[in-house]
mmCIF file of C-alpha atoms and ligand atoms in Angstrom:
data_model
loop_
_atom_site.group_PDB
_atom_site.id
_atom_site.type_symbol
_atom_site.label_atom_id
_atom_site.label_comp_id
_atom_site.label_asym_id
_atom_site.label_seq_id
_atom_site.Cartn_x
_atom_site.Cartn_y
_atom_site.Cartn_z
ATOM 1 C CA MET A 1 -8.365 10.226 26.145
ATOM 2 C CA LYS A 2 -7.358 11.386 29.194
ATOM 3 C CA ILE A 3 -4.479 10.081 31.892
ATOM 4 C CA GLU A 4 -5.440 9.856 35.305
ATOM 5 C CA LEU A 5 -3.530 9.132 38.363
ATOM 6 C CA ASN A 6 -4.596 7.047 41.997
ATOM 7 C CA GLN A 7 -1.669 5.562 44.136
ATOM 8 C CA ASN A 8 0.645 5.578 42.399
ATOM 9 C CA LYS A 9 -0.877 3.802 39.142
ATOM 10 C CA VAL A 10 -1.482 5.384 35.970
ATOM 11 C CA PHE A 11 -4.697 5.232 34.173
ATOM 12 C CA TYR A 12 -6.059 6.019 30.527
ATOM 13 C CA ASN A 13 -9.899 7.016 30.699
ATOM 14 C CA ASN A 14 -11.203 7.360 27.160
ATOM 15 C CA GLY A 15 -14.579 8.084 28.662
ATOM 16 C CA SER A 16 -16.328 5.233 28.525
ATOM 17 C CA GLU A 17 -13.642 2.871 30.369
ATOM 18 C CA LYS A 18 -10.732 3.389 32.523
ATOM 19 C CA LYS A 19 -7.986 0.958 33.247
ATOM 20 C CA GLU A 20 -4.927 0.845 34.305
ATOM 21 C CA ILE A 21 -1.574 0.805 32.014
ATOM 22 C CA HIS A 22 1.262 -1.071 32.679
ATOM 23 C CA PRO A 23 4.113 0.296 34.417
ATOM 24 C CA PHE A 24 7.055 -1.548 32.152
ATOM 25 C CA TRP A 25 5.235 -0.145 29.306
ATOM 26 C CA LEU A 26 6.077 3.508 30.979
ATOM 27 C CA ARG A 27 9.672 2.440 31.989
ATOM 28 C CA GLU A 28 9.883 1.152 28.310
ATOM 29 C CA ARG A 29 9.149 4.814 26.975
ATOM 30 C CA VAL A 30 12.054 6.701 29.206
ATOM 31 C CA ASN A 31 12.991 9.081 26.794
ATOM 32 C CA GLY A 32 15.532 11.288 29.180
ATOM 33 C CA GLU A 33 19.179 11.748 26.822
ATOM 34 C CA GLU A 34 20.716 8.635 28.614
ATOM 35 C CA TYR A 35 17.945 6.202 27.085
ATOM 36 C CA LEU A 36 16.777 7.199 24.396
ATOM 37 C CA ASP A 37 18.891 8.878 20.959
ATOM 38 C CA LYS A 38 18.152 11.843 19.805
ATOM 39 C CA GLY A 39 18.728 11.814 16.549
ATOM 40 C CA THR A 40 17.691 8.418 15.525
ATOM 41 C CA GLN A 41 14.727 7.861 18.568
ATOM 42 C CA GLN A 42 16.378 4.559 19.314
ATOM 43 C CA ARG A 43 16.785 3.110 22.533
ATOM 44 C CA LEU A 44 19.981 3.000 24.474
ATOM 45 C CA PHE A 45 18.765 0.296 26.577
ATOM 46 C CA ASP A 46 17.441 -3.258 25.576
ATOM 47 C CA PRO A 47 14.157 -3.630 27.678
ATOM 48 C CA THR A 48 14.159 -7.056 27.940
ATOM 49 C CA SER A 49 17.209 -7.249 30.216
ATOM 50 C CA LEU A 50 15.287 -5.059 32.621
ATOM 51 C CA ASN A 51 13.959 -6.580 36.514
ATOM 52 C CA SER A 52 10.316 -7.159 35.562
ATOM 53 C CA ASN A 53 9.322 -6.258 38.569
ATOM 54 C CA ILE A 54 8.939 -1.962 38.173
ATOM 55 C CA SER A 55 6.382 -0.434 39.809
ATOM 56 C CA ILE A 56 6.030 3.410 40.142
ATOM 57 C CA ASN A 57 7.121 5.219 43.381
ATOM 58 C CA LYS A 58 5.662 8.447 42.483
ATOM 59 C CA ALA A 59 3.648 9.835 39.787
ATOM 60 C CA ASN A 60 2.615 13.478 38.991
ATOM 61 C CA ILE A 61 0.924 15.486 36.168
ATOM 62 C CA ASN A 62 2.451 18.584 35.458
ATOM 63 C CA GLU A 63 0.526 20.249 32.513
ATOM 64 C CA LYS A 64 1.717 18.556 29.688
ATOM 65 C CA TYR A 65 3.175 15.932 31.436
ATOM 66 C CA LEU A 66 3.438 12.712 32.955
ATOM 67 C CA GLU A 67 6.614 12.378 35.260
ATOM 68 C CA ILE A 68 6.816 9.091 36.752
ATOM 69 C CA ASP A 69 10.011 8.151 39.517
ATOM 70 C CA PHE A 70 10.572 4.169 39.003
ATOM 71 C CA ASN A 71 11.506 1.609 41.559
ATOM 72 C CA ASP A 72 14.519 1.209 39.605
ATOM 73 C CA GLY A 73 15.783 4.677 40.311
ATOM 74 C CA VAL A 74 15.098 6.017 37.262
ATOM 75 C CA THR A 75 12.907 9.239 36.211
ATOM 76 C CA SER A 76 10.810 9.803 33.263
ATOM 77 C CA LYS A 77 8.908 13.092 31.846
ATOM 78 C CA LEU A 78 6.223 11.607 28.987
ATOM 79 C CA GLU A 79 4.384 13.705 26.490
ATOM 80 C CA ILE A 80 1.042 13.360 27.787
ATOM 81 C CA ASP A 81 0.026 13.578 23.576
ATOM 82 C CA LYS A 82 2.581 11.452 22.684
ATOM 83 C CA ILE A 83 1.257 8.203 25.244
ATOM 84 C CA ALA A 84 -2.330 8.725 23.687
ATOM 85 C CA LEU A 85 -1.184 8.672 19.950
ATOM 86 C CA GLU A 86 0.172 5.285 20.894
ATOM 87 C CA PHE A 87 -3.557 4.170 22.126
ATOM 88 C CA SER A 88 -5.114 4.656 18.192
ATOM 89 C CA LYS A 89 -4.402 1.039 17.067
ATOM 90 C CA GLU A 90 -4.251 2.054 13.703
ATOM 91 C CA ASP A 91 -1.473 4.149 11.463
ATOM 92 C CA ILE A 92 -3.163 7.403 12.080
ATOM 93 C CA VAL A 93 -1.131 9.142 9.206
ATOM 94 C CA ILE A 94 -1.885 6.073 6.406
ATOM 95 C CA LYS A 95 -5.174 4.743 7.975
ATOM 96 C CA SER A 96 -6.624 7.887 8.397
ATOM 97 C CA ILE A 97 -6.752 9.150 4.285
ATOM 98 C CA GLU A 98 -9.944 7.176 3.537
ATOM 99 C CA LYS A 99 -10.414 5.232 0.743
ATOM 100 C CA THR A 100 -12.288 7.479 -2.398
ATOM 101 C CA LYS A 101 -13.866 4.554 -4.017
ATOM 102 C CA TRP A 102 -14.619 5.252 -7.973
ATOM 103 C CA ASP A 103 -15.597 3.726 -10.798
ATOM 104 C CA ALA A 104 -15.997 4.975 -14.840
ATOM 105 C CA GLY A 105 -17.785 8.218 -13.722
ATOM 106 C CA LEU A 106 -14.622 8.879 -12.093
ATOM 107 C CA LYS A 107 -13.802 12.695 -13.120
ATOM 108 C CA ASN A 108 -11.615 15.890 -12.381
ATOM 109 C CA ILE A 109 -8.902 13.922 -10.872
ATOM 110 C CA LYS A 110 -5.879 16.219 -10.295
ATOM 111 C CA ASN A 111 -2.756 15.401 -12.191
ATOM 112 C CA PHE A 112 0.687 16.581 -11.051
ATOM 113 C CA GLN A 113 3.337 18.581 -11.917
ATOM 114 C CA TYR A 114 6.714 17.522 -11.564
ATOM 115 C CA GLN A 115 8.940 20.584 -10.801
ATOM 116 C CA ASP A 116 12.394 21.641 -8.995
ATOM 117 C CA ASN A 117 12.709 19.613 -5.499
ATOM 118 C CA PHE A 118 9.414 17.864 -6.433
ATOM 119 C CA TYR A 119 10.367 15.094 -3.941
ATOM 120 C CA GLU A 120 10.492 17.547 -0.542
ATOM 121 C CA SER A 121 7.798 19.593 -1.740
ATOM 122 C CA LYS A 122 4.237 20.862 -0.181
ATOM 123 C CA GLU A 123 2.956 18.917 -3.809
ATOM 124 C CA MET A 124 4.450 15.650 -2.999
ATOM 125 C CA HIS A 125 2.937 15.406 -0.261
ATOM 126 C CA ASP A 126 -0.773 15.769 -1.442
ATOM 127 C CA LEU A 127 0.466 13.708 -4.328
ATOM 128 C CA LEU A 128 0.825 10.939 -1.616
ATOM 129 C CA VAL A 129 -2.460 11.861 -0.205
ATOM 130 C CA SER A 130 -4.205 12.244 -3.340
ATOM 131 C CA PHE A 131 -2.334 8.222 -4.336
ATOM 132 C CA TYR A 132 -4.131 6.711 -0.857
ATOM 133 C CA LYS A 133 -7.834 7.859 -1.878
ATOM 134 C CA TYR A 134 -7.542 6.624 -5.201
ATOM 135 C CA GLY A 135 -4.751 4.144 -5.246
ATOM 136 C CA PHE A 136 -3.547 5.731 -8.298
ATOM 137 C CA VAL A 137 -1.243 9.823 -9.562
ATOM 138 C CA ILE A 138 -0.528 10.386 -12.490
ATOM 139 C CA ILE A 139 2.693 12.654 -12.413
ATOM 140 C CA LYS A 140 3.500 15.204 -15.767
ATOM 141 C CA ASN A 141 6.403 16.500 -17.736
ATOM 142 C CA ILE A 142 8.917 13.103 -15.621
ATOM 143 C CA PRO A 143 12.358 13.533 -17.550
ATOM 144 C CA THR A 144 12.137 10.841 -20.334
ATOM 145 C CA SER A 145 16.734 9.977 -20.189
ATOM 146 C CA LYS A 146 18.287 8.138 -18.160
ATOM 147 C CA ASN A 147 15.535 5.981 -17.353
ATOM 148 C CA TYR A 148 14.653 8.435 -15.241
ATOM 149 C CA ILE A 149 12.149 5.651 -13.511
ATOM 150 C CA VAL A 150 14.204 4.763 -11.494
ATOM 151 C CA GLU A 151 15.610 7.777 -9.685
ATOM 152 C CA PHE A 152 12.391 8.797 -9.401
ATOM 153 C CA ALA A 153 11.455 5.779 -7.580
ATOM 154 C CA ASN A 154 14.434 5.775 -5.620
ATOM 155 C CA SER A 155 13.602 9.498 -4.754
ATOM 156 C CA ILE A 156 10.543 8.396 -2.955
ATOM 157 C CA GLY A 157 11.749 5.111 -1.347
ATOM 158 C CA SER A 158 13.520 2.024 -2.537
ATOM 159 C CA VAL A 159 12.885 -0.206 -6.407
ATOM 160 C CA ARG A 160 11.913 -3.076 -5.566
ATOM 161 C CA ARG A 161 14.274 -5.235 -7.856
ATOM 162 C CA THR A 162 12.425 -8.800 -9.287
ATOM 163 C CA ASN A 163 13.906 -11.152 -11.896
ATOM 164 C CA PHE A 164 12.340 -8.401 -14.595
ATOM 165 C CA GLY A 165 15.505 -6.360 -13.192
ATOM 166 C CA GLU A 166 15.614 -3.257 -11.995
ATOM 167 C CA TYR A 167 12.779 -1.178 -13.772
ATOM 168 C CA PHE A 168 11.727 -2.756 -17.158
ATOM 169 C CA ASN A 169 11.031 -1.817 -20.341
ATOM 170 C CA VAL A 170 7.295 -2.088 -22.267
ATOM 171 C CA LYS A 171 7.013 -2.834 -25.870
ATOM 172 C CA SER A 172 6.537 -5.723 -28.436
ATOM 173 C CA LYS A 173 9.243 -7.673 -28.616
ATOM 174 C CA PRO A 174 10.578 -10.885 -30.687
ATOM 175 C CA ASP A 175 10.426 -14.510 -28.352
ATOM 176 C CA PRO A 176 8.764 -12.035 -24.749
ATOM 177 C CA ASN A 177 8.437 -13.787 -21.668
ATOM 178 C CA ASP A 178 5.437 -11.869 -20.482
ATOM 179 C CA LEU A 179 2.468 -11.041 -22.336
ATOM 180 C CA ALA A 180 3.149 -7.037 -21.478
ATOM 181 C CA TYR A 181 6.161 -7.160 -24.274
ATOM 182 C CA THR A 182 3.435 -8.227 -27.011
ATOM 183 C CA SER A 183 1.327 -5.244 -29.089
ATOM 184 C CA LEU A 184 -2.211 -7.745 -27.229
ATOM 185 C CA ALA A 185 -4.359 -5.986 -25.421
ATOM 186 C CA LEU A 186 -4.012 -7.236 -22.121
ATOM 187 C CA ALA A 187 -7.624 -7.495 -19.575
ATOM 188 C CA PRO A 188 -7.296 -5.825 -16.085
ATOM 189 C CA HIS A 189 -5.110 -7.408 -13.900
ATOM 190 C CA THR A 190 -2.791 -6.905 -11.053
ATOM 191 C CA ASP A 191 0.968 -7.462 -11.789
ATOM 192 C CA ASN A 192 3.527 -10.739 -10.107
ATOM 193 C CA PRO A 193 0.593 -12.335 -8.268
ATOM 194 C CA TYR A 194 3.058 -15.431 -7.886
ATOM 195 C CA ARG A 195 5.264 -12.821 -6.317
ATOM 196 C CA ASN A 196 5.953 -13.268 -1.831
ATOM 197 C CA PRO A 197 4.801 -10.321 -1.377
ATOM 198 C CA VAL A 198 3.392 -8.761 -4.552
ATOM 199 C CA PRO A 199 5.114 -5.789 -5.201
ATOM 200 C CA CYS A 200 2.602 -3.185 -3.757
ATOM 201 C CA ILE A 201 3.199 -0.145 -6.073
ATOM 202 C CA GLN A 202 4.001 -0.224 -9.932
ATOM 203 C CA LEU A 203 5.389 2.932 -11.866
ATOM 204 C CA LEU A 204 4.820 3.081 -15.669
ATOM 205 C CA HIS A 205 6.656 5.763 -17.532
ATOM 206 C CA CYS A 206 5.650 6.926 -21.241
ATOM 207 C CA ILE A 207 8.372 7.354 -23.143
ATOM 208 C CA GLU A 208 6.893 7.291 -26.737
ATOM 209 C CA SER A 209 3.581 6.440 -27.757
ATOM 210 C CA LYS A 210 3.240 7.229 -31.724
ATOM 211 C CA VAL A 211 0.552 4.554 -32.141
ATOM 212 C CA SER A 212 -3.436 5.501 -32.038
ATOM 213 C CA GLY A 213 -4.259 2.185 -29.948
ATOM 214 C CA GLY A 214 -3.109 1.095 -26.724
ATOM 215 C CA LEU A 215 -4.908 2.458 -23.701
ATOM 216 C CA SER A 216 -3.989 2.857 -20.546
ATOM 217 C CA SER A 217 -7.485 0.890 -18.451
ATOM 218 C CA LEU A 218 -7.412 1.206 -14.363
ATOM 219 C CA VAL A 219 -10.059 -0.674 -12.804
ATOM 220 C CA ASP A 220 -10.237 0.015 -8.257
ATOM 221 C CA GLY A 221 -10.438 -3.125 -7.110
ATOM 222 C CA TYR A 222 -11.951 -1.899 -3.888
ATOM 223 C CA THR A 223 -14.762 -0.669 -5.090
ATOM 224 C CA VAL A 224 -15.878 -3.841 -7.206
ATOM 225 C CA THR A 225 -15.057 -5.803 -3.927
ATOM 226 C CA GLU A 226 -17.874 -4.126 -2.024
ATOM 227 C CA GLU A 227 -20.403 -4.208 -4.682
ATOM 228 C CA LEU A 228 -19.501 -8.061 -4.446
ATOM 229 C CA ARG A 229 -19.532 -8.160 -0.845
ATOM 230 C CA ARG A 230 -22.736 -6.315 -1.337
ATOM 231 C CA LYS A 231 -24.681 -8.151 -4.000
ATOM 232 C CA PHE A 232 -22.779 -11.667 -3.990
ATOM 233 C CA PRO A 233 -22.256 -12.001 -0.592
ATOM 234 C CA GLU A 234 -21.394 -15.817 -1.189
ATOM 235 C CA PHE A 235 -19.626 -15.222 -4.209
ATOM 236 C CA TYR A 236 -17.178 -12.431 -2.044
ATOM 237 C CA ASP A 237 -17.176 -15.644 0.589
ATOM 238 C CA ILE A 238 -15.800 -18.091 -1.516
ATOM 239 C CA LEU A 239 -13.086 -15.849 -3.507
ATOM 240 C CA THR A 240 -11.664 -14.279 0.129
ATOM 241 C CA GLU A 241 -11.488 -17.869 1.420
ATOM 242 C CA VAL A 242 -10.509 -20.024 -1.133
ATOM 243 C CA LYS A 243 -6.543 -19.982 -1.622
ATOM 244 C CA VAL A 244 -5.569 -20.302 -5.150
ATOM 245 C CA ARG A 245 -2.009 -20.515 -6.392
ATOM 246 C CA PHE A 246 -0.429 -18.195 -8.399
ATOM 247 C CA LYS A 247 2.202 -19.667 -10.799
ATOM 248 C CA PHE A 248 5.468 -17.726 -12.995
ATOM 249 C CA VAL A 249 7.773 -19.703 -15.581
ATOM 250 C CA ASP A 250 10.047 -18.987 -18.039
ATOM 251 C CA LYS A 251 13.968 -20.271 -17.764
ATOM 252 C CA GLU A 252 15.550 -18.761 -14.922
ATOM 253 C CA VAL A 253 12.623 -19.007 -12.579
ATOM 254 C CA ILE A 254 9.658 -20.436 -10.759
ATOM 255 C CA LEU A 255 7.892 -18.080 -8.545
ATOM 256 C CA GLU A 256 4.554 -19.592 -7.204
ATOM 257 C CA ASN A 257 2.031 -18.138 -4.313
ATOM 258 C CA ILE A 258 -1.003 -19.446 -3.215
ATOM 259 C CA SER A 259 -3.464 -16.171 -1.742
ATOM 260 C CA PRO A 260 -7.021 -15.209 -2.269
ATOM 261 C CA LEU A 261 -8.801 -13.595 -4.710
ATOM 262 C CA ILE A 262 -9.898 -11.230 -2.774
ATOM 263 C CA GLU A 263 -7.592 -10.730 0.388
ATOM 264 C CA LEU A 264 -8.991 -9.162 3.381
ATOM 265 C CA ASP A 265 -6.991 -7.701 6.833
ATOM 266 C CA ASP A 266 -7.732 -9.277 10.131
ATOM 267 C CA ASP A 267 -10.620 -6.853 11.343
ATOM 268 C CA LYS A 268 -12.139 -8.502 7.611
ATOM 269 C CA SER A 269 -11.676 -5.879 5.865
ATOM 270 C CA PHE A 270 -10.106 -5.004 2.414
ATOM 271 C CA LYS A 271 -6.404 -5.720 2.215
ATOM 272 C CA GLN A 272 -5.458 -7.032 -1.070
ATOM 273 C CA VAL A 273 -7.062 -7.918 -4.599
ATOM 274 C CA ARG A 274 -5.319 -10.595 -7.366
ATOM 275 C CA PHE A 275 -6.021 -11.171 -10.516
ATOM 276 C CA SER A 276 -4.508 -12.979 -13.543
ATOM 277 C CA PRO A 277 -6.608 -15.647 -14.856
ATOM 278 C CA ARG A 278 -3.785 -17.289 -16.677
ATOM 279 C CA LEU A 279 -1.478 -17.901 -13.923
ATOM 280 C CA ASP A 280 -4.416 -19.084 -11.715
ATOM 281 C CA TYR A 281 -5.117 -23.196 -10.367
ATOM 282 C CA VAL A 282 -7.744 -22.955 -8.392
ATOM 283 C CA PRO A 283 -6.662 -26.494 -5.841
ATOM 284 C CA ILE A 284 -9.411 -29.623 -6.407
ATOM 285 C CA LEU A 285 -12.001 -28.521 -4.050
ATOM 286 C CA ASP A 286 -15.416 -30.823 -3.160
ATOM 287 C CA LYS A 287 -17.378 -30.092 -6.451
ATOM 288 C CA GLU A 288 -20.389 -28.138 -5.329
ATOM 289 C CA LYS A 289 -17.702 -25.671 -4.229
ATOM 290 C CA LEU A 290 -15.883 -25.490 -7.109
ATOM 291 C CA ASP A 291 -19.085 -25.160 -9.117
ATOM 292 C CA LEU A 292 -19.826 -22.255 -6.309
ATOM 293 C CA TYR A 293 -15.820 -20.987 -7.151
ATOM 294 C CA TYR A 294 -15.938 -21.066 -10.541
ATOM 295 C CA GLN A 295 -19.446 -18.900 -10.923
ATOM 296 C CA ALA A 296 -17.588 -16.527 -8.561
ATOM 297 C CA ARG A 297 -14.899 -15.969 -10.316
ATOM 298 C CA LYS A 298 -16.836 -15.527 -13.448
ATOM 299 C CA LYS A 299 -18.653 -12.520 -11.810
ATOM 300 C CA LEU A 300 -16.117 -11.252 -10.877
ATOM 301 C CA SER A 301 -14.350 -10.977 -14.163
ATOM 302 C CA ASP A 302 -17.371 -9.673 -16.141
ATOM 303 C CA MET A 303 -17.862 -6.994 -13.145
ATOM 304 C CA TYR A 304 -14.124 -6.401 -13.374
ATOM 305 C CA ASN A 305 -14.055 -6.080 -17.530
ATOM 306 C CA SER A 306 -17.384 -4.537 -17.140
ATOM 307 C CA GLU A 307 -17.257 -0.926 -18.733
ATOM 308 C CA LYS A 308 -18.588 0.464 -15.325
ATOM 309 C CA TYR A 309 -15.647 0.406 -13.625
ATOM 310 C CA LYS A 310 -13.395 0.739 -16.150
ATOM 311 C CA ILE A 311 -11.294 4.138 -16.932
ATOM 312 C CA GLU A 312 -9.358 4.398 -20.386
ATOM 313 C CA PHE A 313 -7.118 7.270 -21.318
ATOM 314 C CA LYS A 314 -3.934 7.802 -22.720
ATOM 315 C CA LEU A 315 -0.542 8.020 -21.513
ATOM 316 C CA GLU A 316 1.519 10.896 -23.404
ATOM 317 C CA PRO A 317 5.095 11.388 -23.365
ATOM 318 C CA GLU A 318 6.598 12.847 -19.985
ATOM 319 C CA ASP A 319 3.661 10.778 -18.167
ATOM 320 C CA LEU A 320 4.467 8.487 -15.621
ATOM 321 C CA ILE A 321 1.345 6.539 -13.344
ATOM 322 C CA MET A 322 2.035 5.567 -9.779
ATOM 323 C CA MET A 323 -1.022 2.802 -9.241
ATOM 324 C CA ASP A 324 -1.532 0.410 -6.287
ATOM 325 C CA ASN A 325 -0.865 -3.202 -7.220
ATOM 326 C CA HIS A 326 -2.991 -4.302 -4.211
ATOM 327 C CA ARG A 327 -5.776 -2.427 -4.881
ATOM 328 C CA LEU A 328 -6.179 -1.844 -8.787
ATOM 329 C CA LEU A 329 -6.220 -4.062 -11.703
ATOM 330 C CA HIS A 330 -4.499 -2.279 -14.819
ATOM 331 C CA GLY A 331 -4.794 -2.729 -18.906
ATOM 332 C CA ARG A 332 -4.216 -1.416 -22.214
ATOM 333 C CA THR A 333 -5.646 -1.939 -25.568
ATOM 334 C CA SER A 334 -3.824 -3.777 -28.629
ATOM 335 C CA TYR A 335 -1.781 -1.320 -30.460
ATOM 336 C CA GLU A 336 -0.660 -1.259 -34.116
ATOM 337 C CA THR A 337 3.303 -1.859 -33.798
ATOM 338 C CA LYS A 338 3.249 -0.484 -37.623
ATOM 339 C CA GLN A 339 2.057 2.860 -36.926
ATOM 340 C CA GLY A 340 5.176 3.524 -34.735
ATOM 341 C CA GLU A 341 7.099 2.909 -31.153
ATOM 342 C CA ARG A 342 5.010 2.466 -28.077
ATOM 343 C CA PHE A 343 7.775 2.448 -25.245
ATOM 344 C CA LEU A 344 7.164 2.719 -21.782
ATOM 345 C CA GLN A 345 8.772 1.827 -18.353
ATOM 346 C CA GLY A 346 8.379 0.223 -15.716
ATOM 347 C CA CYS A 347 9.583 -0.407 -12.397
ATOM 348 C CA TYR A 348 8.070 -1.252 -8.859
ATOM 349 C CA ILE A 349 8.286 0.350 -5.338
ATOM 350 C CA ASP A 350 6.689 -1.305 -2.147
ATOM 351 C CA PHE A 351 4.655 0.467 0.844
ATOM 352 C CA ASP A 352 6.860 1.238 2.920
ATOM 353 C CA SER A 353 8.078 3.436 0.415
ATOM 354 C CA THR A 354 5.539 5.867 0.140
ATOM 355 C CA GLU A 355 4.207 5.725 3.934
ATOM 356 C CA GLY A 356 7.854 6.497 5.020
ATOM 357 C CA LYS A 357 7.565 9.018 2.895
ATOM 358 C CA LEU A 358 3.961 10.736 3.709
ATOM 359 C CA ARG A 359 5.017 10.449 7.334
ATOM 360 C CA HIS A 360 8.216 12.579 6.566
ATOM 361 C CA LEU A 361 6.795 15.233 4.312
ATOM 362 C CA LYS A 362 3.570 15.866 7.374
ATOM 363 C CA ARG A 363 6.286 15.954 9.700
ATOM 364 C CA LYS A 364 8.117 18.753 7.706
ATOM 365 C CA PHE A 365 5.485 20.897 6.956
ATOM 366 C CA ASN A 366 3.780 20.480 10.659
ATOM 367 C CA LEU A 367 -0.083 18.269 8.375
HETATM 368 FE FE1 FE2 B 401 0.649 -5.097 -15.487
#
């Protein structure tokens, strides 16, 4: 992208088109000490209180900088590279990490090792990149005392507290308010589809595992969605279109969220999956439409539960898994409580945590 000038007007030229940049857009970005706080990069003025008739008296390109005198007496020197960055519609840090689709054949994925200064290390940067590629990452050697998972979560971002608490203990218990707290097998599902917004990332930390079952399973909802779109477009269309009611009820709260099983972004690309067939209630639609919906949901469920897409592994004590709850489905095999304890601790964090940390580490290591 190039910046060009013509008679006190500033243009951007991306090779295929040339358009004028609004003078007010440039005026909002003045960055002298009196206009922008150096530390926070926050404006020291309110652009909504400026005169809207801003124009340019003089503009000049000086190597890497665009120098402008505005008609309200303010002068500014803007970095051309920074202006160019703003023409990318997407978040260049996160969206530039391409998702790797995976299925049961996934092999040789790197596990990370917890170490001193972990949260500020280059290793943490690489971990987060891997997380965005695959939708999950496993970290070994995480301390297991004093609910360390909370410190882990808060060292990347902030714990997203829910009605299950700041963190939750996953072990079988009497009178459970969720099947997670039994020793039953759990089919692949996403967590908490009844919340708005749905928690983005689930952390699960294995504290104890003295049982032979209780294997963890993961399915890439992105892979399955793409396959559904390719092979069964009618099913894909109805599952992206129909919004269903997800509901959670216990003695203290009733949570509800009405959303599709497959949610797309504004540009129709993959955004999020929700799947928890014990909790979803489709609205009353025309019988023919419901026919199609039920066939589509059955197909999707068969795919999610198929061995073709699932990886299964055992979490060992001190292992912590971080998984994208908007992309992956997780489950577990059943286990026998007589054999001993199976004890995991879990909590949620949101994407602003991982995104913020990743941008920070990129800046720190100049990557
Ligand atoms: Fe779960």
